[in-house]
PDB file of C-alpha atoms in Angstrom:
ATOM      1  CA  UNK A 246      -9.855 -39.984  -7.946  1.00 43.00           C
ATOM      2  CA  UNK A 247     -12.401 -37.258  -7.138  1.00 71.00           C
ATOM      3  CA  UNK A 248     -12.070 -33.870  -7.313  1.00 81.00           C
ATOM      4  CA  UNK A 249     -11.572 -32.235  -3.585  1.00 93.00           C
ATOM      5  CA  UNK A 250     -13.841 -28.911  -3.105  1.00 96.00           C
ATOM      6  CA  UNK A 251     -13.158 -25.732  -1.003  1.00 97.00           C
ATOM      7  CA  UNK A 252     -13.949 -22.534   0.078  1.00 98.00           C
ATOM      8  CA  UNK A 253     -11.766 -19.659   0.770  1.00 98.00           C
ATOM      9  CA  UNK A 254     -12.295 -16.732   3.050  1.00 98.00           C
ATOM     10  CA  UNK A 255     -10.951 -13.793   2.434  1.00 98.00           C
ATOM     11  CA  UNK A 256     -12.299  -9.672   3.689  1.00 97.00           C
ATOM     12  CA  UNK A 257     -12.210  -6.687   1.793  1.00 98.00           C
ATOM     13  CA  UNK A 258     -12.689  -3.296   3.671  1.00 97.00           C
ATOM     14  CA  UNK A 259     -15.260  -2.221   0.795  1.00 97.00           C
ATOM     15  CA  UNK A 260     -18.215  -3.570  -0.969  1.00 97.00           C
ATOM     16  CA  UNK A 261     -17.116  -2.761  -4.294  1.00 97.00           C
ATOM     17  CA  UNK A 262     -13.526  -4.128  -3.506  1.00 98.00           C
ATOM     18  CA  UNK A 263     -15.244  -7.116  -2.661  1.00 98.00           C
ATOM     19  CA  UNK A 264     -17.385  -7.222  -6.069  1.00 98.00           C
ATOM     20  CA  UNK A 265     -14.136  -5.934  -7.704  1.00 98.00           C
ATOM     21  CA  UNK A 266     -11.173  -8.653  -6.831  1.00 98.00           C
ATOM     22  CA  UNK A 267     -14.637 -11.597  -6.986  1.00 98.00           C
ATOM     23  CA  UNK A 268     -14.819 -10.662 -10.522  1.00 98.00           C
ATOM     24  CA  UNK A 269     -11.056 -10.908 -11.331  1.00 97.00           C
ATOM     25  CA  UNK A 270     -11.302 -14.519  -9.897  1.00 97.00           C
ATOM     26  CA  UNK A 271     -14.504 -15.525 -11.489  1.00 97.00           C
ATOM     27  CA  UNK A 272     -13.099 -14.164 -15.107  1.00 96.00           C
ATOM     28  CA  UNK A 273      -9.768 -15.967 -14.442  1.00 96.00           C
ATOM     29  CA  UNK A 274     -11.614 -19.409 -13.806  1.00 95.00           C
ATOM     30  CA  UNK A 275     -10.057 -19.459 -10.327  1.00 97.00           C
ATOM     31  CA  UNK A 276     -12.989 -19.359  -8.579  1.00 97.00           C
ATOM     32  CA  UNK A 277     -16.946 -20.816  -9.454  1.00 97.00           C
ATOM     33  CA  UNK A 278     -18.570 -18.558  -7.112  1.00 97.00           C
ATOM     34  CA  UNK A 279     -18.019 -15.780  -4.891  1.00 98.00           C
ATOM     35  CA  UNK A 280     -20.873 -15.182  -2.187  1.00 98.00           C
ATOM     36  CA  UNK A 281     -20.288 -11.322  -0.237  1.00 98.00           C
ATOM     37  CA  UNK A 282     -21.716 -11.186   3.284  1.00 97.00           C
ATOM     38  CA  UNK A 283     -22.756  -7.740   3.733  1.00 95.00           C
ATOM     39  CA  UNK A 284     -20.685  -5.568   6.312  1.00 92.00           C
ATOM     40  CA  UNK A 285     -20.149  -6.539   9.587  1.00 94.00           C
ATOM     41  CA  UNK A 286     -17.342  -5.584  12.244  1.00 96.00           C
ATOM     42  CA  UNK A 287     -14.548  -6.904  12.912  1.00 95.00           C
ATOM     43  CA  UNK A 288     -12.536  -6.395  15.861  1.00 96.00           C
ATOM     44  CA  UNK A 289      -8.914  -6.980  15.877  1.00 95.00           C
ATOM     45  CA  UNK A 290      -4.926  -6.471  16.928  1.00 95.00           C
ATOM     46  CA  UNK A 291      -3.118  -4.587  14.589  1.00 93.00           C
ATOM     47  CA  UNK A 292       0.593  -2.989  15.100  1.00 93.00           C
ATOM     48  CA  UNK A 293      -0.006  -3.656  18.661  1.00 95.00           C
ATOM     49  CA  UNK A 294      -3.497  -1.855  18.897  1.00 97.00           C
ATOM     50  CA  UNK A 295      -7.358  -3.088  19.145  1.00 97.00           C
ATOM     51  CA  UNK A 296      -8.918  -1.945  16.026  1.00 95.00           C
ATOM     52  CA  UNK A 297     -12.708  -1.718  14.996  1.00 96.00           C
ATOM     53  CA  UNK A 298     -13.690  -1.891  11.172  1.00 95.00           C
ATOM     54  CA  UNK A 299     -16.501  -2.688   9.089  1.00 97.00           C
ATOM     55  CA  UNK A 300     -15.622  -5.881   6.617  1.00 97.00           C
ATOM     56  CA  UNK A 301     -17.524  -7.767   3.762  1.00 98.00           C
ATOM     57  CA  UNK A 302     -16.522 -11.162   4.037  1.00 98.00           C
ATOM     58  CA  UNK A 303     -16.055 -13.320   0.402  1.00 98.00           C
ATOM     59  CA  UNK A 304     -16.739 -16.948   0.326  1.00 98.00           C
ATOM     60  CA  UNK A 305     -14.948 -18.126  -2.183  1.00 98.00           C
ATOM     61  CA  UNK A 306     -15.643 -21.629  -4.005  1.00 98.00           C
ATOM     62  CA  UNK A 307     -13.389 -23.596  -5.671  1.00 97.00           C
ATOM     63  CA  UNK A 308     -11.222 -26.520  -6.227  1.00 95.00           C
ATOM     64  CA  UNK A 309      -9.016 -27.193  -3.527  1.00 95.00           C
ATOM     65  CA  UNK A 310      -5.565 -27.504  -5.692  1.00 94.00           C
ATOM     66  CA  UNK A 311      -6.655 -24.004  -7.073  1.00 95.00           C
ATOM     67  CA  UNK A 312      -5.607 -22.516  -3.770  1.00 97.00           C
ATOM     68  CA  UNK A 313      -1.885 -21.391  -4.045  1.00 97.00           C
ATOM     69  CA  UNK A 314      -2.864 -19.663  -7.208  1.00 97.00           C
ATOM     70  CA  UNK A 315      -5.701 -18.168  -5.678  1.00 97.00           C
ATOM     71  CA  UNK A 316      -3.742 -17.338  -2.896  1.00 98.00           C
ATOM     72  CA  UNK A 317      -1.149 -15.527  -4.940  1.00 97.00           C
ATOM     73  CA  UNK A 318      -3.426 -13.939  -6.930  1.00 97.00           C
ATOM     74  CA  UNK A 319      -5.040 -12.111  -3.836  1.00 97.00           C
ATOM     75  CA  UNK A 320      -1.599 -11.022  -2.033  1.00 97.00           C
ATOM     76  CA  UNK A 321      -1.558  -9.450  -6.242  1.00 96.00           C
ATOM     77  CA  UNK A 322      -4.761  -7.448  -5.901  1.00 97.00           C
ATOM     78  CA  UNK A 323      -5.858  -7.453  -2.302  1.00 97.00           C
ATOM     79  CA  UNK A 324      -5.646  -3.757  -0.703  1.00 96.00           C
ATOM     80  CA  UNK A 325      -4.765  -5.337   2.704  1.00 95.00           C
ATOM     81  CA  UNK A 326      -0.678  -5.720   3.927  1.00 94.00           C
ATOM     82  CA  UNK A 327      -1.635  -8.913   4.861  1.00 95.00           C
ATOM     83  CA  UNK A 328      -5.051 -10.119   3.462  1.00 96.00           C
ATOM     84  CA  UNK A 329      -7.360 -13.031   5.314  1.00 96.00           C
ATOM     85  CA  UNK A 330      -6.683 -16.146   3.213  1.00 98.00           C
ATOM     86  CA  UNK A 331      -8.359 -18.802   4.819  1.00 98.00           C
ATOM     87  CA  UNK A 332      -9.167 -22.315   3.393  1.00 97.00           C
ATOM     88  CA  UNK A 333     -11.660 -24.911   4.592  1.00 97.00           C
ATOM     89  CA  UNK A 334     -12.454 -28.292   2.595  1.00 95.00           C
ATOM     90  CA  UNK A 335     -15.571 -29.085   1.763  1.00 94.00           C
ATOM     91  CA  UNK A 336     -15.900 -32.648   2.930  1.00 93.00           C
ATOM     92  CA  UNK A 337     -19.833 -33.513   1.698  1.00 93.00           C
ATOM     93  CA  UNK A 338     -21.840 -31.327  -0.844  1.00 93.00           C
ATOM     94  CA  UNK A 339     -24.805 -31.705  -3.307  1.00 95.00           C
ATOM     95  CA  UNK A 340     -23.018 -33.614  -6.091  1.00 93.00           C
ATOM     96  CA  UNK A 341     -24.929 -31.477  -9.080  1.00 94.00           C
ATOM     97  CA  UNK A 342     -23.460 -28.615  -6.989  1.00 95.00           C
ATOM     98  CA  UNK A 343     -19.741 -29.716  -7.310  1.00 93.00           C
ATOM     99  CA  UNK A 344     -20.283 -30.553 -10.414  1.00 92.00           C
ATOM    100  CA  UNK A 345     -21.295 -26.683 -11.574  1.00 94.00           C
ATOM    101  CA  UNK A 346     -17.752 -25.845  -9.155  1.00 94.00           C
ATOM    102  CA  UNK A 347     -16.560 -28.144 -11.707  1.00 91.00           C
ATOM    103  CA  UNK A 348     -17.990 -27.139 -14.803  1.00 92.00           C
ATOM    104  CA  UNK A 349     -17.768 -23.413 -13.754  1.00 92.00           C
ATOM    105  CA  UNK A 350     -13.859 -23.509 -13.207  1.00 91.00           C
ATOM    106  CA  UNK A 351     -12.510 -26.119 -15.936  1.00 80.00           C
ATOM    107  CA  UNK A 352      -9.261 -24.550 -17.914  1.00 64.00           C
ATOM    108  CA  UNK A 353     -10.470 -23.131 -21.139  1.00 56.00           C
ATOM    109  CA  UNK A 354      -8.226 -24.673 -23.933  1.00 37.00           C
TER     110      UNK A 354
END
């Protein structure tokens, strides 16, 4: 059967928290790929209040069963109380493109 691809969304409130936790997933073979979206705002509910903040958004890519280690693994490190983890299959790509996914993540004997 053929692999199944995703992406993960997740924001950070910094870029270099952004750069920092896409790093940690790169060097852990979690992740192939981690593309930051420079700030933006984001305007939200929290505790019962609208709030306004500047975000960098991560687009993660991946394996899809690598998500509930990936998801752990940013509850771990994320500086958010509750962190945006958000998954979304990939349902076509470039097939030399999920094959570097592949390649990229593979477990390292």
């Amino acid at each position: 059967m053929k692999e199944k691809y995703s992406i993960i969304f997740s924001t950070f409130p910094s870029k270099e928290k952004a750069k920092e936790v896409s790093k940690v997933l790169v060097e852990e073979n979690l992740i192939a790929c981690s593309t930051i979206i420079p700030a933006y705002l984001s305007i939200y509910k929290w505790e019962g209040k609208i709030q306004e903040d500047e975000e960098f958004l991560c687009i993660f890519k991946t394996k899809e069963k690598n998500y509930e280690k990936i998801a752990r693994r940013l509850k771990e490190i994320h500086p958010y109380k509750v962190p945006e983890i958000l998954m979304v299959d990939i349902k076509k790509g470039l097939e030399d493109y999920l094959n570097w996914i592949e390649e990229s993540i593979e477990e390292k004997l």
